[in-house]
Coordinates of C-alpha atoms and ligand atoms in Angstrom, one line a residue:
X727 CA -48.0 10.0 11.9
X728 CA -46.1 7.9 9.0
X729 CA -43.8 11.0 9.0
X730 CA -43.5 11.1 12.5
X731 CA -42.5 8.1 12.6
X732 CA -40.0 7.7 9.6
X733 CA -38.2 10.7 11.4
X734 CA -37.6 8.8 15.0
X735 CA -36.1 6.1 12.7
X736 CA -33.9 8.4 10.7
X737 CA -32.4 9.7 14.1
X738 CA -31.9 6.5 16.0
X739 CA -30.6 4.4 13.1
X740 CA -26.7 4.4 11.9
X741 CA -27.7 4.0 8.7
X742 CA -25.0 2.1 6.0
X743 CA -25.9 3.9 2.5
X744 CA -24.4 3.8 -1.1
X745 CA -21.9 6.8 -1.8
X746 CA -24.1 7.0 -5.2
X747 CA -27.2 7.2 -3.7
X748 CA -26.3 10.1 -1.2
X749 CA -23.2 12.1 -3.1
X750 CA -24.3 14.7 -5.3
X751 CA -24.0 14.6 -8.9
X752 CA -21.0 17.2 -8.7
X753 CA -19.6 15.1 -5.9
X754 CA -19.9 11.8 -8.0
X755 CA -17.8 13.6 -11.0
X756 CA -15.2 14.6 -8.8
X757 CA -14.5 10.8 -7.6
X758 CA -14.4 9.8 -11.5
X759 CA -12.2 12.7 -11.8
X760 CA -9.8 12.3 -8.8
X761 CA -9.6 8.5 -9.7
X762 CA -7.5 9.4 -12.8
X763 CA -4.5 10.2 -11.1
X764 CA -5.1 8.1 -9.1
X765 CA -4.9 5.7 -11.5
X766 CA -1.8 7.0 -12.6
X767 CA -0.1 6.9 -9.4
X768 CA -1.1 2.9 -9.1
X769 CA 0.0 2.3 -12.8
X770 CA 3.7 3.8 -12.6
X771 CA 4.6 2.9 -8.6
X772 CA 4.6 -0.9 -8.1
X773 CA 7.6 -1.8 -5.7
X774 CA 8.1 0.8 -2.2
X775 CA 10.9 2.3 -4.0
X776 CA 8.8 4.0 -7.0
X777 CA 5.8 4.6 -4.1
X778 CA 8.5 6.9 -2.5
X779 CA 9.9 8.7 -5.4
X780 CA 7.1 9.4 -7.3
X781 CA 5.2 10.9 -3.7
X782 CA 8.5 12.7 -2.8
X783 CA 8.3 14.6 -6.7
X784 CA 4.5 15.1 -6.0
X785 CA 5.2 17.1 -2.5
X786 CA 7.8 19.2 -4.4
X787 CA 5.6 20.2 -6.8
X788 CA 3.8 21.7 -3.7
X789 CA 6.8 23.6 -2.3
X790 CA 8.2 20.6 0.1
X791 CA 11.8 20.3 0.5
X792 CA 14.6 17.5 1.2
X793 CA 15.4 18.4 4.5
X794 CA 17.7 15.0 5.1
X795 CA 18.9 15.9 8.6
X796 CA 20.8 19.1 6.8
X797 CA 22.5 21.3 10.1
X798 CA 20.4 24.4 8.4
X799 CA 16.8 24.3 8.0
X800 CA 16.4 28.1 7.5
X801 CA 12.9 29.7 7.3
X802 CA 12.0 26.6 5.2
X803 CA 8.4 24.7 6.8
X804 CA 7.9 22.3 4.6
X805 CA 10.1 19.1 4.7
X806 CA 11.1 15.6 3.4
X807 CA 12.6 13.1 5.0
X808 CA 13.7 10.0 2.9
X809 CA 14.5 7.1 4.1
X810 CA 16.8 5.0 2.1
X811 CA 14.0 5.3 -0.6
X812 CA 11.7 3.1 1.2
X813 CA 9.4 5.2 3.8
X814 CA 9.4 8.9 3.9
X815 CA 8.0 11.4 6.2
X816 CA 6.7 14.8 5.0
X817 CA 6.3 17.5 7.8
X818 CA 5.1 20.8 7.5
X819 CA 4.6 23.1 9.9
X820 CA 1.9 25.4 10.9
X821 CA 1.3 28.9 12.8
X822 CA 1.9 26.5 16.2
X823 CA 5.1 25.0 15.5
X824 CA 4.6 22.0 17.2
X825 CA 3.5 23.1 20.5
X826 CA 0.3 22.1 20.1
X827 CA 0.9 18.4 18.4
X828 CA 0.4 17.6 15.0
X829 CA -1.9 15.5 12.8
X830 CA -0.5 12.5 11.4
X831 CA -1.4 9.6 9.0
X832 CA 0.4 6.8 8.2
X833 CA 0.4 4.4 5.5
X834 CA 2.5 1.8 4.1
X835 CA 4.5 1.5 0.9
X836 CA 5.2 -1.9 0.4
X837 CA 2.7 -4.8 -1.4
X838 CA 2.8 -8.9 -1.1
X839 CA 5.0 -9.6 -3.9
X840 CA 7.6 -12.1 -5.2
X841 CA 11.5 -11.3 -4.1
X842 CA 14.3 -13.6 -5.7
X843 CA 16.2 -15.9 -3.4
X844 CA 19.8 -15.6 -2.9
X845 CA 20.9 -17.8 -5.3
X846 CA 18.0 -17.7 -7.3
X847 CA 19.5 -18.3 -11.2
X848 CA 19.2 -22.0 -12.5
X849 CA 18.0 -23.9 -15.5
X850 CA 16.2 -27.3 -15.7
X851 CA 15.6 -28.7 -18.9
X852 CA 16.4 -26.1 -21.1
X853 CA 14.7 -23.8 -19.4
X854 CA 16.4 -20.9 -17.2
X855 CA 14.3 -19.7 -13.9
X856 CA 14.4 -17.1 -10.9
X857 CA 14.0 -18.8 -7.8
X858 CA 11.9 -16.6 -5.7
X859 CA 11.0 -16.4 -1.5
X860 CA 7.6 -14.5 -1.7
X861 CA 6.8 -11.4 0.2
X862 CA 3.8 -10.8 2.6
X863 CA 0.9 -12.6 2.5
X864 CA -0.1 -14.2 -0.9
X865 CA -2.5 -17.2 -1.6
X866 CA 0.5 -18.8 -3.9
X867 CA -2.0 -20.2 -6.5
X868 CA -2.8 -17.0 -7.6
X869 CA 0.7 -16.5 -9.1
X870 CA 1.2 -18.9 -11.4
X871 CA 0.3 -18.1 -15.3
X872 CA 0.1 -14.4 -14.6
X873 CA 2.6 -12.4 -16.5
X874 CA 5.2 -10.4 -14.4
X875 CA 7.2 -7.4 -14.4
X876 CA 11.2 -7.3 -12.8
X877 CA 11.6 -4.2 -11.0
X878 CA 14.8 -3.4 -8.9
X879 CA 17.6 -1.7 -8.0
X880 CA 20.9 -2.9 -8.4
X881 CA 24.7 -1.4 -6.8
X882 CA 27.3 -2.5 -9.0
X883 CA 30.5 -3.3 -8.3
X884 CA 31.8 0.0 -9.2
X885 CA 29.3 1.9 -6.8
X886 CA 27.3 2.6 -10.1
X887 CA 23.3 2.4 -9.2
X888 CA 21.0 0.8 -12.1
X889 CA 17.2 1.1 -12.0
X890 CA 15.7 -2.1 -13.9
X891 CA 12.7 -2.1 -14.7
X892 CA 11.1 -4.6 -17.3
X893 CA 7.7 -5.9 -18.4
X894 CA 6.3 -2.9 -17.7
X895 CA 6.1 -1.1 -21.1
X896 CA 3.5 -3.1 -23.4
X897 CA 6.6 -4.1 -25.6
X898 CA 8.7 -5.2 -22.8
X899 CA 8.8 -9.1 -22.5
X900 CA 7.4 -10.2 -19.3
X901 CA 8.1 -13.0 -17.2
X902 CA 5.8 -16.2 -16.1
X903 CA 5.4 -18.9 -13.8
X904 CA 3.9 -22.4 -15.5
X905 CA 1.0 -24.4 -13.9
X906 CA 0.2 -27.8 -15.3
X907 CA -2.5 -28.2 -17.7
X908 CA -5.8 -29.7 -16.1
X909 CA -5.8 -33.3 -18.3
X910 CA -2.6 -34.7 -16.1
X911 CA -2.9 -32.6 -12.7
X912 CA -6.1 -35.2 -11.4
X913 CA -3.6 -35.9 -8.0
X914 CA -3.1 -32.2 -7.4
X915 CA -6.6 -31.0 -8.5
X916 CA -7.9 -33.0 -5.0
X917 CA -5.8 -31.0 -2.8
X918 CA -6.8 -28.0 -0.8
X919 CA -6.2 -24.5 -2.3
X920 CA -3.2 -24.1 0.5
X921 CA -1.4 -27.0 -0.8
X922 CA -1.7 -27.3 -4.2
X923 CA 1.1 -24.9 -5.1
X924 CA 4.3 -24.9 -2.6
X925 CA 6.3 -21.8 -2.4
X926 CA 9.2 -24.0 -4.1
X927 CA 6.7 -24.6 -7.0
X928 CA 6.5 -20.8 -7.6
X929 CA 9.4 -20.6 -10.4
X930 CA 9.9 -17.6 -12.8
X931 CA 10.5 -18.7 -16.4
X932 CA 13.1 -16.1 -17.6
X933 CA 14.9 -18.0 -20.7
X934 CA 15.1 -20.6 -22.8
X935 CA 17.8 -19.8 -25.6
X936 CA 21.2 -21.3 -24.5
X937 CA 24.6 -19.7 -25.8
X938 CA 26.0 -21.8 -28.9
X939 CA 29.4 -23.9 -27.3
X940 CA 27.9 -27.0 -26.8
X941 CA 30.6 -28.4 -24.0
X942 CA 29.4 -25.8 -21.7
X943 CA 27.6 -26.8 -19.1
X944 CA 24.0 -24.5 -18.0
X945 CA 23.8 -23.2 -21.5
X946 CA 20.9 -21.0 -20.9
X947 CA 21.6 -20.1 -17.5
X948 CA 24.4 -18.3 -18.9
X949 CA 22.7 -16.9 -21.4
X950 CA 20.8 -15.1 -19.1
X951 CA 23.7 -13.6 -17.4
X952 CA 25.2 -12.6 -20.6
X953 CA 22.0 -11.0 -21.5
X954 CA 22.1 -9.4 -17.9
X955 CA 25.5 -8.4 -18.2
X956 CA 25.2 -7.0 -21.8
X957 CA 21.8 -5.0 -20.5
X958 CA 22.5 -4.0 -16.8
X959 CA 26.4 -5.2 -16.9
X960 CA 25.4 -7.5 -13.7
X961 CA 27.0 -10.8 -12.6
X962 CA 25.3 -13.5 -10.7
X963 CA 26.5 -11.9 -7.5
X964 CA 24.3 -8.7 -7.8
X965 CA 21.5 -11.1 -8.2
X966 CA 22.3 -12.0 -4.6
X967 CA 23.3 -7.9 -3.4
X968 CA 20.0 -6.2 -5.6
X969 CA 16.8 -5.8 -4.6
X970 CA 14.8 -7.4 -7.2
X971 CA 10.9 -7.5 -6.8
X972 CA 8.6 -9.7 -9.7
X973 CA 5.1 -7.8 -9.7
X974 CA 1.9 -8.0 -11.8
X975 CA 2.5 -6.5 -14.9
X976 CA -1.1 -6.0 -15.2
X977 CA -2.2 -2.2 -16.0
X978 CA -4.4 -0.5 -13.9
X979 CA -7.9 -0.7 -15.6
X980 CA -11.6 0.6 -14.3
X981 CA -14.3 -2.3 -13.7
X982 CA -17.7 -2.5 -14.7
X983 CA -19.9 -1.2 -17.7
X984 CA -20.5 2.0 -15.3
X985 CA -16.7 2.0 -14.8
X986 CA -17.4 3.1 -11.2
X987 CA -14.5 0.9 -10.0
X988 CA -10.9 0.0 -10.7
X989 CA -8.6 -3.4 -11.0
X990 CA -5.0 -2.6 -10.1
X991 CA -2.1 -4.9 -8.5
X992 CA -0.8 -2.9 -4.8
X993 CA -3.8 -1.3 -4.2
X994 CA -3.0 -2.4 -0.4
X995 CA -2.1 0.3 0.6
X996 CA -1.1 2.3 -1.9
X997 CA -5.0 3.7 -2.1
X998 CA -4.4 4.8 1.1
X999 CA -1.0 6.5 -0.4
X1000 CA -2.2 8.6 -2.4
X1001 CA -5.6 9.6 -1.3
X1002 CA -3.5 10.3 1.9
X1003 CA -0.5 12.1 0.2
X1004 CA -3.2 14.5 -2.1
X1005 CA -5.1 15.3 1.4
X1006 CA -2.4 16.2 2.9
X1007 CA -0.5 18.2 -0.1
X1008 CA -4.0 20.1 -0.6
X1009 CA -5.3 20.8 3.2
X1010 CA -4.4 24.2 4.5
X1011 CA -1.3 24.8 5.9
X1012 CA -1.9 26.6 9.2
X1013 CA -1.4 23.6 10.8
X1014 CA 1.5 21.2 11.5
X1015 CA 0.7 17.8 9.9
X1016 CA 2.8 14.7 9.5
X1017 CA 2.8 12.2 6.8
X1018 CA 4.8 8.9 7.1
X1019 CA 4.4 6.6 4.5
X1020 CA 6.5 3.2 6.2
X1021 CA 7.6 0.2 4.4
X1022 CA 7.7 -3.3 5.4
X1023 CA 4.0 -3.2 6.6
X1024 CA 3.1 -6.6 4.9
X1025 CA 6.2 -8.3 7.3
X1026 CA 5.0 -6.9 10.3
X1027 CA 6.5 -3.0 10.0
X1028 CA 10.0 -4.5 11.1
X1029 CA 13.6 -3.0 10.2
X1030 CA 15.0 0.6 9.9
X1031 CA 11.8 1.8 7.1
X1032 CA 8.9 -0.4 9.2
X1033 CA 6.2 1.8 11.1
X1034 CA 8.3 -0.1 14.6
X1035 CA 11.8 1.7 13.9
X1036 CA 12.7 4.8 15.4
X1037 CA 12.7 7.0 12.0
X1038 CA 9.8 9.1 13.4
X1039 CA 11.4 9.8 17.0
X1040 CA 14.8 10.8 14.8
X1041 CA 13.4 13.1 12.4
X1042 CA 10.7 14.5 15.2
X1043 CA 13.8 15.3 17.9
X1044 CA 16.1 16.9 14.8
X1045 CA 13.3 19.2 13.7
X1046 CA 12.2 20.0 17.4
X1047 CA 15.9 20.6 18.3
X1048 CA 16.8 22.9 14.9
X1049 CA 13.4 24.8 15.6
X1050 CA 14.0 25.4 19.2
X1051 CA 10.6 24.0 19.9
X1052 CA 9.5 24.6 24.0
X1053 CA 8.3 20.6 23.7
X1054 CA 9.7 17.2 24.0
X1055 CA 8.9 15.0 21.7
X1056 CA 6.8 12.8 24.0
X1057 CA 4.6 15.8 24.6
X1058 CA 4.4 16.1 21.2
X1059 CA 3.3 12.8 20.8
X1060 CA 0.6 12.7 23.6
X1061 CA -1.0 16.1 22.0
X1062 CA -1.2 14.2 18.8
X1063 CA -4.0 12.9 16.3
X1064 CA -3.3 9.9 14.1
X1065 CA -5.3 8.3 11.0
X1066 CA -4.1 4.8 10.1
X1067 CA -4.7 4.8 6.8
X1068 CA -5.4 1.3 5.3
X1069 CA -7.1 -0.9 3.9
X1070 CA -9.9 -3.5 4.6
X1071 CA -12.0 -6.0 3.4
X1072 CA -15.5 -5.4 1.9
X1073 CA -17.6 -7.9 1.5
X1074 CA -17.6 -10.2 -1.1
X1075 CA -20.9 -11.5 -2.2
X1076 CA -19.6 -14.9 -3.3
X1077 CA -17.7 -15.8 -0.3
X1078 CA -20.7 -13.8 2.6
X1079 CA -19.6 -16.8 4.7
X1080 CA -16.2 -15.7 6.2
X1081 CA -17.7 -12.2 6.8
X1082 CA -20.2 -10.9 9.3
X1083 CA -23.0 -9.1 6.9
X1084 CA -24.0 -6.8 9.4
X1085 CA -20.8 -5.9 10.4
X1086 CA -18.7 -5.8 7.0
X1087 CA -17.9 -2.5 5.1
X1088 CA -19.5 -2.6 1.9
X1089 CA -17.8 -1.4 -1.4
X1090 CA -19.1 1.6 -2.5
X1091 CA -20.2 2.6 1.0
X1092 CA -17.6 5.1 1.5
X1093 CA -14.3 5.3 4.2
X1094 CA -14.2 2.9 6.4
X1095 CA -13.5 3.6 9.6
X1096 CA -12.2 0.8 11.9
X1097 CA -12.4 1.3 15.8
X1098 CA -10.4 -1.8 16.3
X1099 CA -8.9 -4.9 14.3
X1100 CA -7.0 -7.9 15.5
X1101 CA -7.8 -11.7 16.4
X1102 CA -8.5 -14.4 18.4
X1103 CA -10.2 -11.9 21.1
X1104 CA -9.2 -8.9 19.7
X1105 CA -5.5 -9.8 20.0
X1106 CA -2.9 -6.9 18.7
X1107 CA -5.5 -4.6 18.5
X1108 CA -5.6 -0.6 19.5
X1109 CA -9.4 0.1 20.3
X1110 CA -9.5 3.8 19.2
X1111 CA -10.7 5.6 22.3
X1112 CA -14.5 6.4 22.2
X1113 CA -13.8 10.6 22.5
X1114 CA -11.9 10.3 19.3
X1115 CA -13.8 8.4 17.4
X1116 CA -17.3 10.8 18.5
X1117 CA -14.5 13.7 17.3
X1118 CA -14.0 11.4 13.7
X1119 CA -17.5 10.3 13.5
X1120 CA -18.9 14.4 13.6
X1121 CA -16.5 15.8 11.3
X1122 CA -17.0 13.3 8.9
X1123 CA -21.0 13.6 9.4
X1124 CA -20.1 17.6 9.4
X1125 CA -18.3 17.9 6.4
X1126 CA -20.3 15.1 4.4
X1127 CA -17.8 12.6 3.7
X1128 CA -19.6 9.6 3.3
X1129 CA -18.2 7.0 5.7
X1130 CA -19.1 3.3 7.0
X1131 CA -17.9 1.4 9.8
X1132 CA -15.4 -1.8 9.4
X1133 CA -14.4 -5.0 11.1
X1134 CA -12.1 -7.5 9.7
X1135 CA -14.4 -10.9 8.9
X1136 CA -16.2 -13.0 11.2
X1137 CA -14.1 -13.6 14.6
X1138 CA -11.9 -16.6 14.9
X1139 CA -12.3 -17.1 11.0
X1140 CA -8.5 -15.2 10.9
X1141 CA -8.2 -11.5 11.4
X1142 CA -5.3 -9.0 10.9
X1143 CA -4.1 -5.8 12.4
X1144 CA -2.3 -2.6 10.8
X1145 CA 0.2 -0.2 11.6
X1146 CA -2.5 1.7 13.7
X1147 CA -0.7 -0.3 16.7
X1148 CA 2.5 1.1 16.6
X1149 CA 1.7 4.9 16.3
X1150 CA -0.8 4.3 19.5
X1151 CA 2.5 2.8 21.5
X1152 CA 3.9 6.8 21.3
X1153 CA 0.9 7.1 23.1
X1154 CA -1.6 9.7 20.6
X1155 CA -4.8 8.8 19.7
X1156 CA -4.7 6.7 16.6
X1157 CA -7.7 5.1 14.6
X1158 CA -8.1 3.5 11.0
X1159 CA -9.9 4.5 8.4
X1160 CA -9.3 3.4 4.8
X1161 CA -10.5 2.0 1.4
X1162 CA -12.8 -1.7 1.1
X1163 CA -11.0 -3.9 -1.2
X1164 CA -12.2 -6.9 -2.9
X1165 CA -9.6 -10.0 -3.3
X1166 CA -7.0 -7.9 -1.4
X1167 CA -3.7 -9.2 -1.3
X1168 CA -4.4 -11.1 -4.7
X1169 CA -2.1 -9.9 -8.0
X1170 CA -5.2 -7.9 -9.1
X1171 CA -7.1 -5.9 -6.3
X1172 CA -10.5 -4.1 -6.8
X1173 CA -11.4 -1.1 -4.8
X1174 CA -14.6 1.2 -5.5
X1175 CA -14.3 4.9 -6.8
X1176 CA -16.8 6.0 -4.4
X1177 CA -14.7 4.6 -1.3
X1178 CA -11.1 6.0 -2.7
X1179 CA -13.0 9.8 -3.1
X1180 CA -14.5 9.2 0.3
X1181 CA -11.2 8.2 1.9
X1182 CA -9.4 11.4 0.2
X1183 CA -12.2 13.9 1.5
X1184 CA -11.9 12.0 4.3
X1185 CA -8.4 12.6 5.3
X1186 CA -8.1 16.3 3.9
X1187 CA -11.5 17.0 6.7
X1188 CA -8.7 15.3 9.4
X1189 CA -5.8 17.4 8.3
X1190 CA -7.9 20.6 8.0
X1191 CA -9.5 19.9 11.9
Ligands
LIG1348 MN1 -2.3 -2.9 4.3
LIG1349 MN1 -1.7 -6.1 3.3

């Protein structure tokens, strides 16, 4: 009877387990070991820029070609379209062509992080600074006394293009923003978290050495610049025409005396980067599958490399016209499948109260698959229709990737939406699944092994369906 019993359970429950209690052994070594370049990946890619470079490299290494809207496309099927270094999209095409759709996933390039301001070099008291206008959604306290790396890319005024990139070899010096010591900040101490630090507070530190002729005025600001000039041969101008992102320099490290997780700044999404990106490189190829990896997700997927422009319509119609394909691209579109592929919040123990515990994903519980996000009633949200998530739900059960289901927090306690939105407005089926994070969005992110190998398996099962 007990047995009997247990059994009607086993079959009526959705049951939320541990990736380490039901993964084999085998399968538990093969998330340590795909974490590693993972690892790698997260370590050496911090801005969009090196996100797209180093994944455009990785797809050559698997026989993809730049195919930037070249009149010729010859017998080649696998492709790369870049797009000004910020989002890509890697095609390839299978036995079908793209008659009968293709499978897609999308994820996004871009992290919260600090940009510079457009006159952003001044000093104050000795001290030179980088005035910066901050990026996506950060919780500005976090930033302060945190050392930080200058990545960017600067056009001279010769044309010339210089990569800079400092702070992120351990010799490198690093930058810093300064926070007052506790003795004398009593006022500031009583105010909430959201107001203790203003964005104007957020300065970067960046000299303090002035150049020796006294009757100049802004000693070490100009010091800077003549250390910028002697380095990168800039002027203050290309401090207002570069691209210039301040990042954690923080190393990737695992977590834990079981080292069964890992700290890393960008993990949003670039978890969901490359577990996507090595899904898609190592699923078999008779079938035409889509990658898009879009910037400017964090600012709501705007401009010409956000998820809303029209880079996928222009690279779809080129390839559909230079293929002679019988099918419009909105027929391509409705025979579709998409995976958002992003992140989410797990629960966090210490703060249970702004999540729903029966509703949260848990870390370490596998990919999380998300039928809808959104707030205040579901606002901006897709709601994944219920035959495609059944068609998710049974592959994933079929082919043993161990998955869990998501929703954002407790309602009306905030919310959020992803990019799932604007591939669902082509009208294909879209739904999210991605990785649990701890402290998202903070300079120093924690995700669990078990829940970046589940969202890889995850996504190679999609591309392979
Ligand atoms: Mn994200
Ligand atoms: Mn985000």
């Amino acid at each position: 009877m007990p047995n009997k019993k247990k059994n009607k359970a086993e079959n009526l429950l959705l049951k939320q387990e541990s990736f380490w209690d039901i993964a084999t052994r085998e399968e538990q070594s093969k998330a340590f070991e795909f974490c590693e370049g993972y690892k790698t990946f997260l370590n050496t890619n911090k801005t969009e820029r090196q996100v797209i470079l180093d994944s455009i490299s990785l797809a050559k290494k698997s026989g993809f070609k730049d195919a930037n809207f070249e009149v010729r496309i010859g017998d080649n099927k696998k492709f790369i379209f870049n797009n000004r270094n910020k989002s890509a999209i890697f095609i390839s095409l299978g036995e079908n062509g793209f008659t009968q759709g293709a499978k897609i996933l999308l994820a996004h390039t871009d992290s919260p992080r600090l940009d510079l301001k457009v006159r952003p070099l001044y000093e104050d008291t000795g001290i030179a600074y980088l005035k910066p206008h901050y990026y996506g959604g950060i919780k500005k306290y976090q930033w302060p006394t945190i050392p930080l790396s200058m990545i960017g890319t600067v056009i001279l005024k010769d044309g010339k293009e210089i990569e800079i990139n400092i702070g992120e070899h351990k010799d490198d010096q690093v930058f810093l923003i300064s926070d007052l010591l506790p003795h004398i900040d009593l006022e500031r101490m009583d105010k909430p978290l959201k107001k203790a630090i203003g964005a104007e507070e957020l300065n970067i530190i960046v000299g303090s050495r002035p150049i020796g002729d006294k009757k100049i005025k802004d000693r070490v600001k100009l010091s800077v610049l003549e250390w910028l000039n002697k380095n990168y041969q800039m002027s203050e101008v290309d401090l207002f025409t570069a691209d210039i992102r301040f990042v954690p320099s923080f190393p990737v490290r695992d977590v834990g005396f079981d080292r069964s997780m890992i700290a890393g700044y960008g993990q949003d999404d670039r978890v969901c980067v490359y577990t996507g990106l090595t899904a898609f490189l190592a699923s078999k190829e008779n079938q035409t599958k889509i990658l898009f990896l879009a910037d400017k997700e964090e600012i709501g997927s705007v401009g010409t490399t956000g998820a809303k422009s029209l880079f996928l319509e222009n690279v779809l119609e080129h390839l559909l016209l230079k293929t002679n394909a019988p099918i419009s691209i909105n027929d391509l579109f409705r025979q579709s499948k998409a995976i958002s592929a992003d992140v989410t919040a797990a629960l966090d123990p210490d703060y249970k109260a702004s999540h729903d515990p029966r509703n949260s994903p848990y870390l370490g519980n596998g990919a999380v698959i998300e039928k809808f996000l959104g707030w205040g009633g579901k606002m901006m949200s897709t709601d994944a229709e219920p035959k495609f998530i059944r068609e998710i739900v049974d592959l994933f059960n079929k082919k043993k990737v161990v998955w869990q289901t998501g929703h954002l927090g407790k309602i009306d306690e905030g919310g959020g939406g992803t990019i799932a939105v604007y591939l669902a407005n082509r009208n294909l089926d879209v739904i999210d699944v991605g990785v649990g994070l701890l402290n998202m969005h903070a300079p120093y992110e924690l995700a669990s092994k078990a829940d970046i190998y589940s969202a890889y398996k995850g996504y190679n099962v999609f591309f392979e369906s």
